[in-house]
Structure formats: C-alpha cells, structure tokens
PDB file of C-alpha atoms in Angstrom:
ATOM      1  CA  UNK A   1      -3.594   1.101  -1.861  1.00  0.00           C
ATOM      2  CA  UNK A   2      -5.165  -2.458  -1.700  1.00  0.00           C
ATOM      3  CA  UNK A   3      -3.770  -4.189   2.128  1.00  0.00           C
ATOM      4  CA  UNK A   4      -4.514  -7.302   3.486  1.00  0.00           C
ATOM      5  CA  UNK A   5      -3.764  -8.532   6.878  1.00  0.00           C
ATOM      6  CA  UNK A   6      -3.547 -11.553   9.134  1.00  0.00           C
ATOM      7  CA  UNK A   7      -4.123 -11.104  12.546  1.00  0.00           C
ATOM      8  CA  UNK A   8      -3.050 -14.110  14.167  1.00  0.00           C
ATOM      9  CA  UNK A   9       1.080 -14.461  13.747  1.00  0.00           C
ATOM     10  CA  UNK A  10       1.536 -18.116  15.107  1.00  0.00           C
ATOM     11  CA  UNK A  11      -1.515 -20.433  16.253  1.00  0.00           C
ATOM     12  CA  UNK A  12      -0.700 -23.674  18.791  1.00  0.00           C
ATOM     13  CA  UNK A  13      -3.435 -26.224  18.797  1.00  0.00           C
ATOM     14  CA  UNK A  14      -3.845 -29.693  19.506  1.00  0.00           C
ATOM     15  CA  UNK A  15      -5.413 -32.097  17.388  1.00  0.00           C
ATOM     16  CA  UNK A  16      -9.370 -32.185  17.232  1.00  0.00           C
ATOM     17  CA  UNK A  17      -9.307 -28.686  18.478  1.00  0.00           C
ATOM     18  CA  UNK A  18     -11.140 -25.680  16.188  1.00  0.00           C
ATOM     19  CA  UNK A  19      -9.515 -23.941  14.184  1.00  0.00           C
ATOM     20  CA  UNK A  20     -10.668 -19.824  12.773  1.00  0.00           C
ATOM     21  CA  UNK A  21      -8.183 -17.340  11.515  1.00  0.00           C
ATOM     22  CA  UNK A  22      -8.502 -14.023  10.590  1.00  0.00           C
ATOM     23  CA  UNK A  23      -8.174 -11.981   7.619  1.00  0.00           C
ATOM     24  CA  UNK A  24      -9.231  -8.485   7.262  1.00  0.00           C
ATOM     25  CA  UNK A  25      -8.451  -6.132   3.900  1.00  0.00           C
ATOM     26  CA  UNK A  26      -8.841  -2.770   2.585  1.00  0.00           C
ATOM     27  CA  UNK A  27      -9.744  -2.424  -0.642  1.00  0.00           C
ATOM     28  CA  UNK A  28     -13.073  -0.196  -1.815  1.00  0.00           C
ATOM     29  CA  UNK A  29     -14.325  -2.045  -4.786  1.00  0.00           C
ATOM     30  CA  UNK A  30     -15.160  -5.689  -5.777  1.00  0.00           C
ATOM     31  CA  UNK A  31     -12.516  -8.202  -5.002  1.00  0.00           C
ATOM     32  CA  UNK A  32     -11.751 -11.971  -5.157  1.00  0.00           C
ATOM     33  CA  UNK A  33     -10.187 -13.750  -1.947  1.00  0.00           C
ATOM     34  CA  UNK A  34      -8.081 -16.577  -1.605  1.00  0.00           C
ATOM     35  CA  UNK A  35      -6.731 -18.772   1.168  1.00  0.00           C
ATOM     36  CA  UNK A  36      -3.099 -20.431  -0.250  1.00  0.00           C
ATOM     37  CA  UNK A  37      -0.966 -22.644   2.462  1.00  0.00           C
ATOM     38  CA  UNK A  38       2.253 -23.268   2.227  1.00  0.00           C
ATOM     39  CA  UNK A  39       3.471 -26.299   3.508  1.00  0.00           C
ATOM     40  CA  UNK A  40       7.423 -26.481   5.672  1.00  0.00           C
ATOM     41  CA  UNK A  41       9.276 -26.542   2.296  1.00  0.00           C
ATOM     42  CA  UNK A  42       6.525 -26.444   0.114  1.00  0.00           C
ATOM     43  CA  UNK A  43       5.488 -24.271  -2.926  1.00  0.00           C
ATOM     44  CA  UNK A  44       1.757 -22.180  -2.089  1.00  0.00           C
ATOM     45  CA  UNK A  45      -1.575 -24.451  -2.560  1.00  0.00           C
ATOM     46  CA  UNK A  46      -4.609 -23.213  -2.779  1.00  0.00           C
ATOM     47  CA  UNK A  47      -7.074 -24.161  -0.518  1.00  0.00           C
ATOM     48  CA  UNK A  48      -9.938 -22.208  -1.483  1.00  0.00           C
ATOM     49  CA  UNK A  49     -11.278 -18.782  -3.261  1.00  0.00           C
ATOM     50  CA  UNK A  50     -14.342 -16.365  -2.974  1.00  0.00           C
ATOM     51  CA  UNK A  51     -15.275 -14.494  -6.534  1.00  0.00           C
ATOM     52  CA  UNK A  52     -19.264 -14.240  -6.273  1.00  0.00           C
ATOM     53  CA  UNK A  53     -22.251 -16.134  -5.116  1.00  0.00           C
ATOM     54  CA  UNK A  54     -22.406 -17.942  -1.875  1.00  0.00           C
ATOM     55  CA  UNK A  55     -20.148 -16.048   0.912  1.00  0.00           C
ATOM     56  CA  UNK A  56     -19.235 -19.602   2.919  1.00  0.00           C
ATOM     57  CA  UNK A  57     -16.678 -21.394   0.939  1.00  0.00           C
ATOM     58  CA  UNK A  58     -15.552 -24.653   1.162  1.00  0.00           C
ATOM     59  CA  UNK A  59     -12.599 -25.517  -0.003  1.00  0.00           C
ATOM     60  CA  UNK A  60     -10.118 -28.515   1.029  1.00  0.00           C
ATOM     61  CA  UNK A  61      -9.220 -30.878   2.971  1.00  0.00           C
ATOM     62  CA  UNK A  62     -12.247 -29.822   5.080  1.00  0.00           C
ATOM     63  CA  UNK A  63     -11.137 -25.751   5.809  1.00  0.00           C
ATOM     64  CA  UNK A  64     -14.067 -23.012   4.853  1.00  0.00           C
ATOM     65  CA  UNK A  65     -14.125 -19.265   4.532  1.00  0.00           C
ATOM     66  CA  UNK A  66     -16.940 -16.952   5.170  1.00  0.00           C
ATOM     67  CA  UNK A  67     -16.418 -13.205   3.472  1.00  0.00           C
ATOM     68  CA  UNK A  68     -18.212 -10.946   5.105  1.00  0.00           C
ATOM     69  CA  UNK A  69     -18.009  -7.795   3.083  1.00  0.00           C
ATOM     70  CA  UNK A  70     -19.747  -5.873   5.347  1.00  0.00           C
ATOM     71  CA  UNK A  71     -16.432  -6.016   7.878  1.00  0.00           C
ATOM     72  CA  UNK A  72     -14.167  -6.645   5.207  1.00  0.00           C
ATOM     73  CA  UNK A  73     -13.112 -10.114   6.345  1.00  0.00           C
ATOM     74  CA  UNK A  74     -12.570 -13.529   4.479  1.00  0.00           C
ATOM     75  CA  UNK A  75     -12.196 -15.927   7.659  1.00  0.00           C
ATOM     76  CA  UNK A  76     -10.757 -19.452   7.286  1.00  0.00           C
ATOM     77  CA  UNK A  77     -12.073 -22.192   9.976  1.00  0.00           C
ATOM     78  CA  UNK A  78     -11.850 -25.528  10.003  1.00  0.00           C
ATOM     79  CA  UNK A  79     -13.375 -27.688  12.891  1.00  0.00           C
ATOM     80  CA  UNK A  80     -11.076 -29.769  14.105  1.00  0.00           C
ATOM     81  CA  UNK A  81      -7.458 -29.853  13.150  1.00  0.00           C
ATOM     82  CA  UNK A  82      -5.005 -32.191  12.246  1.00  0.00           C
ATOM     83  CA  UNK A  83      -1.717 -32.769  12.841  1.00  0.00           C
ATOM     84  CA  UNK A  84      -0.804 -32.949   8.879  1.00  0.00           C
ATOM     85  CA  UNK A  85      -2.160 -28.945   8.797  1.00  0.00           C
ATOM     86  CA  UNK A  86       0.869 -27.423  10.210  1.00  0.00           C
ATOM     87  CA  UNK A  87       1.904 -24.468   7.577  1.00  0.00           C
ATOM     88  CA  UNK A  88       1.872 -21.712   6.957  1.00  0.00           C
ATOM     89  CA  UNK A  89      -1.300 -20.033   5.746  1.00  0.00           C
ATOM     90  CA  UNK A  90      -1.780 -16.665   3.603  1.00  0.00           C
ATOM     91  CA  UNK A  91      -4.787 -14.641   2.788  1.00  0.00           C
ATOM     92  CA  UNK A  92      -4.359 -12.557  -0.498  1.00  0.00           C
ATOM     93  CA  UNK A  93      -6.527 -10.778  -2.085  1.00  0.00           C
ATOM     94  CA  UNK A  94      -7.419  -9.281  -5.574  1.00  0.00           C
ATOM     95  CA  UNK A  95      -9.090  -6.043  -7.139  1.00  0.00           C
ATOM     96  CA  UNK A  96     -11.220  -7.399  -9.812  1.00  0.00           C
ATOM     97  CA  UNK A  97      -9.878  -7.190 -13.335  1.00  0.00           C
ATOM     98  CA  UNK A  98      -6.363  -6.776 -11.889  1.00  0.00           C
ATOM     99  CA  UNK A  99      -3.737  -9.128 -12.049  1.00  0.00           C
ATOM    100  CA  UNK A 100      -1.804  -8.409  -8.975  1.00  0.00           C
ATOM    101  CA  UNK A 101      -2.546 -10.240  -6.107  1.00  0.00           C
ATOM    102  CA  UNK A 102      -1.460  -9.075  -2.440  1.00  0.00           C
ATOM    103  CA  UNK A 103      -0.890 -11.309   0.274  1.00  0.00           C
ATOM    104  CA  UNK A 104      -1.553 -10.888   4.078  1.00  0.00           C
ATOM    105  CA  UNK A 105       1.715 -11.955   5.749  1.00  0.00           C
ATOM    106  CA  UNK A 106       1.025 -15.210   6.744  1.00  0.00           C
ATOM    107  CA  UNK A 107      -0.561 -17.379   9.970  1.00  0.00           C
ATOM    108  CA  UNK A 108       1.820 -20.427  11.118  1.00  0.00           C
ATOM    109  CA  UNK A 109       0.260 -22.839  12.252  1.00  0.00           C
ATOM    110  CA  UNK A 110       1.878 -25.676  14.491  1.00  0.00           C
ATOM    111  CA  UNK A 111      -0.798 -28.148  15.686  1.00  0.00           C
ATOM    112  CA  UNK A 112       0.712 -30.739  18.220  1.00  0.00           C
ATOM    113  CA  UNK A 113      -1.001 -34.474  17.983  1.00  0.00           C
TER     114      UNK A 113
ATOM    115  CA  UNK B   1       2.357 -33.643 -14.115  1.00  0.00           C
ATOM    116  CA  UNK B   2       4.147 -30.214 -13.516  1.00  0.00           C
ATOM    117  CA  UNK B   3       1.769 -27.467 -14.306  1.00  0.00           C
ATOM    118  CA  UNK B   4       4.449 -24.945 -12.796  1.00  0.00           C
ATOM    119  CA  UNK B   5       8.362 -25.624 -12.692  1.00  0.00           C
ATOM    120  CA  UNK B   6      10.952 -23.911 -11.772  1.00  0.00           C
ATOM    121  CA  UNK B   7      14.551 -24.601 -12.107  1.00  0.00           C
ATOM    122  CA  UNK B   8      17.456 -24.575 -10.141  1.00  0.00           C
ATOM    123  CA  UNK B   9      15.228 -25.265  -6.254  1.00  0.00           C
ATOM    124  CA  UNK B  10      18.335 -24.018  -4.838  1.00  0.00           C
ATOM    125  CA  UNK B  11      20.898 -21.275  -5.710  1.00  0.00           C
ATOM    126  CA  UNK B  12      23.842 -21.281  -4.264  1.00  0.00           C
ATOM    127  CA  UNK B  13      26.273 -17.639  -4.958  1.00  0.00           C
ATOM    128  CA  UNK B  14      28.802 -15.210  -4.233  1.00  0.00           C
ATOM    129  CA  UNK B  15      27.952 -11.476  -4.083  1.00  0.00           C
ATOM    130  CA  UNK B  16      28.548  -9.445  -7.438  1.00  0.00           C
ATOM    131  CA  UNK B  17      27.544 -13.153  -9.997  1.00  0.00           C
ATOM    132  CA  UNK B  18      24.617 -12.618 -12.074  1.00  0.00           C
ATOM    133  CA  UNK B  19      21.657 -15.608 -12.442  1.00  0.00           C
ATOM    134  CA  UNK B  20      18.785 -17.135 -13.460  1.00  0.00           C
ATOM    135  CA  UNK B  21      16.245 -18.492 -12.525  1.00  0.00           C
ATOM    136  CA  UNK B  22      13.545 -20.427 -15.140  1.00  0.00           C
ATOM    137  CA  UNK B  23       9.789 -20.913 -14.872  1.00  0.00           C
ATOM    138  CA  UNK B  24       7.514 -23.566 -17.000  1.00  0.00           C
ATOM    139  CA  UNK B  25       3.608 -24.095 -17.073  1.00  0.00           C
ATOM    140  CA  UNK B  26       1.828 -26.047 -18.782  1.00  0.00           C
ATOM    141  CA  UNK B  27      -1.306 -25.017 -18.164  1.00  0.00           C
ATOM    142  CA  UNK B  28      -1.631 -23.010 -21.277  1.00  0.00           C
ATOM    143  CA  UNK B  29      -2.074 -19.498 -18.840  1.00  0.00           C
ATOM    144  CA  UNK B  30      -1.453 -16.253 -20.477  1.00  0.00           C
ATOM    145  CA  UNK B  31       0.070 -14.291 -17.422  1.00  0.00           C
ATOM    146  CA  UNK B  32       2.656 -14.889 -15.174  1.00  0.00           C
ATOM    147  CA  UNK B  33       4.342 -13.368 -12.221  1.00  0.00           C
ATOM    148  CA  UNK B  34       7.317 -13.634  -9.956  1.00  0.00           C
ATOM    149  CA  UNK B  35       7.573 -13.432  -6.749  1.00  0.00           C
ATOM    150  CA  UNK B  36       9.744 -12.295  -4.110  1.00  0.00           C
ATOM    151  CA  UNK B  37       9.090 -13.871  -0.556  1.00  0.00           C
ATOM    152  CA  UNK B  38      11.345 -12.875   2.457  1.00  0.00           C
ATOM    153  CA  UNK B  39      12.816 -14.920   5.680  1.00  0.00           C
ATOM    154  CA  UNK B  40       9.948 -13.617   7.047  1.00  0.00           C
ATOM    155  CA  UNK B  41       7.430 -15.126   4.878  1.00  0.00           C
ATOM    156  CA  UNK B  42       6.483 -12.200   3.360  1.00  0.00           C
ATOM    157  CA  UNK B  43       5.505 -12.509   0.039  1.00  0.00           C
ATOM    158  CA  UNK B  44       5.375  -9.577  -2.329  1.00  0.00           C
ATOM    159  CA  UNK B  45       5.001  -9.597  -6.444  1.00  0.00           C
ATOM    160  CA  UNK B  46       7.914  -8.241  -8.702  1.00  0.00           C
ATOM    161  CA  UNK B  47       6.368  -8.860 -12.244  1.00  0.00           C
ATOM    162  CA  UNK B  48       3.820  -9.963 -14.123  1.00  0.00           C
ATOM    163  CA  UNK B  49       3.698 -10.826 -18.103  1.00  0.00           C
ATOM    164  CA  UNK B  50       0.597 -11.670 -19.972  1.00  0.00           C
ATOM    165  CA  UNK B  51       1.247 -12.711 -23.368  1.00  0.00           C
ATOM    166  CA  UNK B  52       4.128 -11.856 -23.249  1.00  0.00           C
ATOM    167  CA  UNK B  53       4.144  -8.427 -23.098  1.00  0.00           C
ATOM    168  CA  UNK B  54       4.819  -6.977 -19.481  1.00  0.00           C
ATOM    169  CA  UNK B  55       2.519  -5.822 -16.978  1.00  0.00           C
ATOM    170  CA  UNK B  56       2.614  -5.284 -13.163  1.00  0.00           C
ATOM    171  CA  UNK B  57       6.320  -4.004 -12.648  1.00  0.00           C
ATOM    172  CA  UNK B  58       6.519  -3.185  -8.734  1.00  0.00           C
ATOM    173  CA  UNK B  59       9.088  -1.453  -7.633  1.00  0.00           C
ATOM    174  CA  UNK B  60      11.900  -3.230  -8.183  1.00  0.00           C
ATOM    175  CA  UNK B  61      16.042  -3.014  -8.602  1.00  0.00           C
ATOM    176  CA  UNK B  62      16.657  -2.886 -12.360  1.00  0.00           C
ATOM    177  CA  UNK B  63      19.264  -5.100 -11.988  1.00  0.00           C
ATOM    178  CA  UNK B  64      16.503  -8.012 -11.768  1.00  0.00           C
ATOM    179  CA  UNK B  65      15.192  -8.143 -15.354  1.00  0.00           C
ATOM    180  CA  UNK B  66      12.423 -10.807 -16.742  1.00  0.00           C
ATOM    181  CA  UNK B  67      12.394 -12.147 -19.915  1.00  0.00           C
ATOM    182  CA  UNK B  68       9.732 -14.284 -21.518  1.00  0.00           C
ATOM    183  CA  UNK B  69      10.470 -15.792 -24.791  1.00  0.00           C
ATOM    184  CA  UNK B  70       6.896 -17.322 -25.248  1.00  0.00           C
ATOM    185  CA  UNK B  71       3.037 -16.994 -22.753  1.00  0.00           C
ATOM    186  CA  UNK B  72       4.672 -20.427 -21.380  1.00  0.00           C
ATOM    187  CA  UNK B  73       8.079 -19.123 -19.784  1.00  0.00           C
ATOM    188  CA  UNK B  74       9.231 -16.225 -17.961  1.00  0.00           C
ATOM    189  CA  UNK B  75      12.664 -15.900 -16.617  1.00  0.00           C
ATOM    190  CA  UNK B  76      14.557 -14.270 -14.077  1.00  0.00           C
ATOM    191  CA  UNK B  77      17.910 -12.933 -14.793  1.00  0.00           C
ATOM    192  CA  UNK B  78      19.268 -11.522 -11.845  1.00  0.00           C
ATOM    193  CA  UNK B  79      22.747  -9.321 -12.017  1.00  0.00           C
ATOM    194  CA  UNK B  80      25.308  -7.943  -8.899  1.00  0.00           C
ATOM    195  CA  UNK B  81      23.736 -10.514  -6.833  1.00  0.00           C
ATOM    196  CA  UNK B  82      23.580  -8.465  -3.200  1.00  0.00           C
ATOM    197  CA  UNK B  83      23.338 -10.472  -0.245  1.00  0.00           C
ATOM    198  CA  UNK B  84      19.462  -9.210   0.357  1.00  0.00           C
ATOM    199  CA  UNK B  85      18.486 -11.062  -2.973  1.00  0.00           C
ATOM    200  CA  UNK B  86      18.369 -13.972  -0.879  1.00  0.00           C
ATOM    201  CA  UNK B  87      15.630 -15.656  -0.821  1.00  0.00           C
ATOM    202  CA  UNK B  88      12.342 -17.228  -1.559  1.00  0.00           C
ATOM    203  CA  UNK B  89      11.358 -16.617  -5.675  1.00  0.00           C
ATOM    204  CA  UNK B  90       8.109 -18.000  -6.657  1.00  0.00           C
ATOM    205  CA  UNK B  91       7.573 -18.221  -9.940  1.00  0.00           C
ATOM    206  CA  UNK B  92       3.449 -18.167 -11.046  1.00  0.00           C
ATOM    207  CA  UNK B  93       0.321 -18.329 -13.554  1.00  0.00           C
ATOM    208  CA  UNK B  94      -3.289 -17.230 -13.948  1.00  0.00           C
ATOM    209  CA  UNK B  95      -5.877 -17.083 -17.207  1.00  0.00           C
ATOM    210  CA  UNK B  96      -7.473 -13.595 -17.332  1.00  0.00           C
ATOM    211  CA  UNK B  97     -11.239 -14.769 -17.006  1.00  0.00           C
ATOM    212  CA  UNK B  98     -14.490 -12.553 -16.250  1.00  0.00           C
ATOM    213  CA  UNK B  99     -15.403 -13.749 -13.156  1.00  0.00           C
ATOM    214  CA  UNK B 100     -11.686 -13.295 -11.546  1.00  0.00           C
ATOM    215  CA  UNK B 101      -8.471 -15.630 -12.502  1.00  0.00           C
ATOM    216  CA  UNK B 102      -6.230 -17.671  -9.685  1.00  0.00           C
ATOM    217  CA  UNK B 103      -2.736 -17.994  -9.357  1.00  0.00           C
ATOM    218  CA  UNK B 104      -0.734 -21.361  -9.498  1.00  0.00           C
ATOM    219  CA  UNK B 105       2.509 -21.389  -7.863  1.00  0.00           C
ATOM    220  CA  UNK B 106       5.677 -23.411  -8.504  1.00  0.00           C
ATOM    221  CA  UNK B 107       7.816 -24.928  -6.273  1.00  0.00           C
ATOM    222  CA  UNK B 108      10.036 -21.973  -4.957  1.00  0.00           C
ATOM    223  CA  UNK B 109      13.492 -21.399  -5.858  1.00  0.00           C
ATOM    224  CA  UNK B 110      15.954 -20.929  -2.858  1.00  0.00           C
ATOM    225  CA  UNK B 111      18.666 -17.956  -3.590  1.00  0.00           C
ATOM    226  CA  UNK B 112      21.412 -18.196  -1.157  1.00  0.00           C
ATOM    227  CA  UNK B 113      23.768 -15.044  -1.481  1.00  0.00           C
ATOM    228  CA  UNK B 114      27.266 -15.556   0.254  1.00  0.00           C
TER     229      UNK B 114
END
C-alpha cells in the first residue's frame, strides 16, 4: 500500500530564513507528486506538482520541489520565507493512472516577523 | 469564479440527525471526490466518482452515502450523525488525463456534531 511521510510536523522560522520540508513516499511504481498548502481556515491550494520530466519543479509563491527517485523523496523548498507563508503544507502522491491521492500528515509552518 | 463550491460552509447539528453537504464544480471535470480532514489535519479520501459512477469507496461507515446527479455535482448525505463525524469535509474534482491529473479542492464544510 502507498504511504506518504512528512517528518517535520511543526516548523518555526523567522522571516527570510530558508525552508525545506521533507516528503517521502513508499510505492514501487510510477507516481505523480504534489504539494498543497492550506492557509488558516482555508481550503487546499496546489503549490506545485511533478508528473514527469525535469525533477526540479517550480511552483507558485517562490516554492520549488525536487523529485529524487532513488530516495523516494519530493522535498519542498523556499529560499526565503515570509510571514504570509504561515500555513499547513501537505505532500500527496498518487500512483500513475489512479484517482486515489494519498496525503502525508502535513507540516505546520509558522513564520515569525 | 468559484471552481469547486460547497454548501454549507458550516454545519452544527445534534447527534442522530441526518444532514447533507453539496458540492458543485464548474471546471468541466469528470471526476469528483470527498475527503475528510480530522482534528489533527489528516486528510483521507472517502469516495470518488467518475462520470457519475462510484470509483473509490474507502472504508467509510454506510451512514455516509454519496450521490452524483450529474458529473458536475457530488453530494454527501450522512445519516444518524455521531460525535466522531465532526470534521472538515472537502470536495475536490479533477480531469482524467494520460499524464496525470490534478485535484482541485473546494472551501470545505466544517461539521460539528453536538
């Protein structure tokens, strides 16, 4: 069965600090990978996704993620966070050609001015 | 322009009641989903429908019954509500494509069972 692990449950940073959130998945086949963000009290919004091609994908708001197939990882990065990045971040995976999206447990990011 | 909309946004009700949550998408997608987000923010898929046909039915009590009158709508009816049903319910939609599909989420319905 597929599973997704996000090891950082709660991250606290100051503005301008660099961010890296870990995401690892377990599945032997071809996968599609996603990062979603959920701002307080709001719905999930897509930050970025990887289907194929360049393993370094760029998303909205200056976020990027790198797919490392050998490590089954899809870590999210941002060089300089802002207070407005305070939110819950979810990594998600689905096996190619399936509808079922498996989410990680989420990472709560708090950015202080 | 609301892509995926849900009503109501908030729902407070007593144990034992029956309630429905509605979802509509105007993206022209062919697949719709219901997810449950618990108090620890964990998201789990409950159901998915493709062109009004049930595709995914996770281990969900049969008190939960999805209904898809057409491919733009997926409603969730819950019978005999229990305290443990309190959660945020998210609807999502996507369009099947060979390379993969992206799910777009609605604003959520916060259900509180007293």
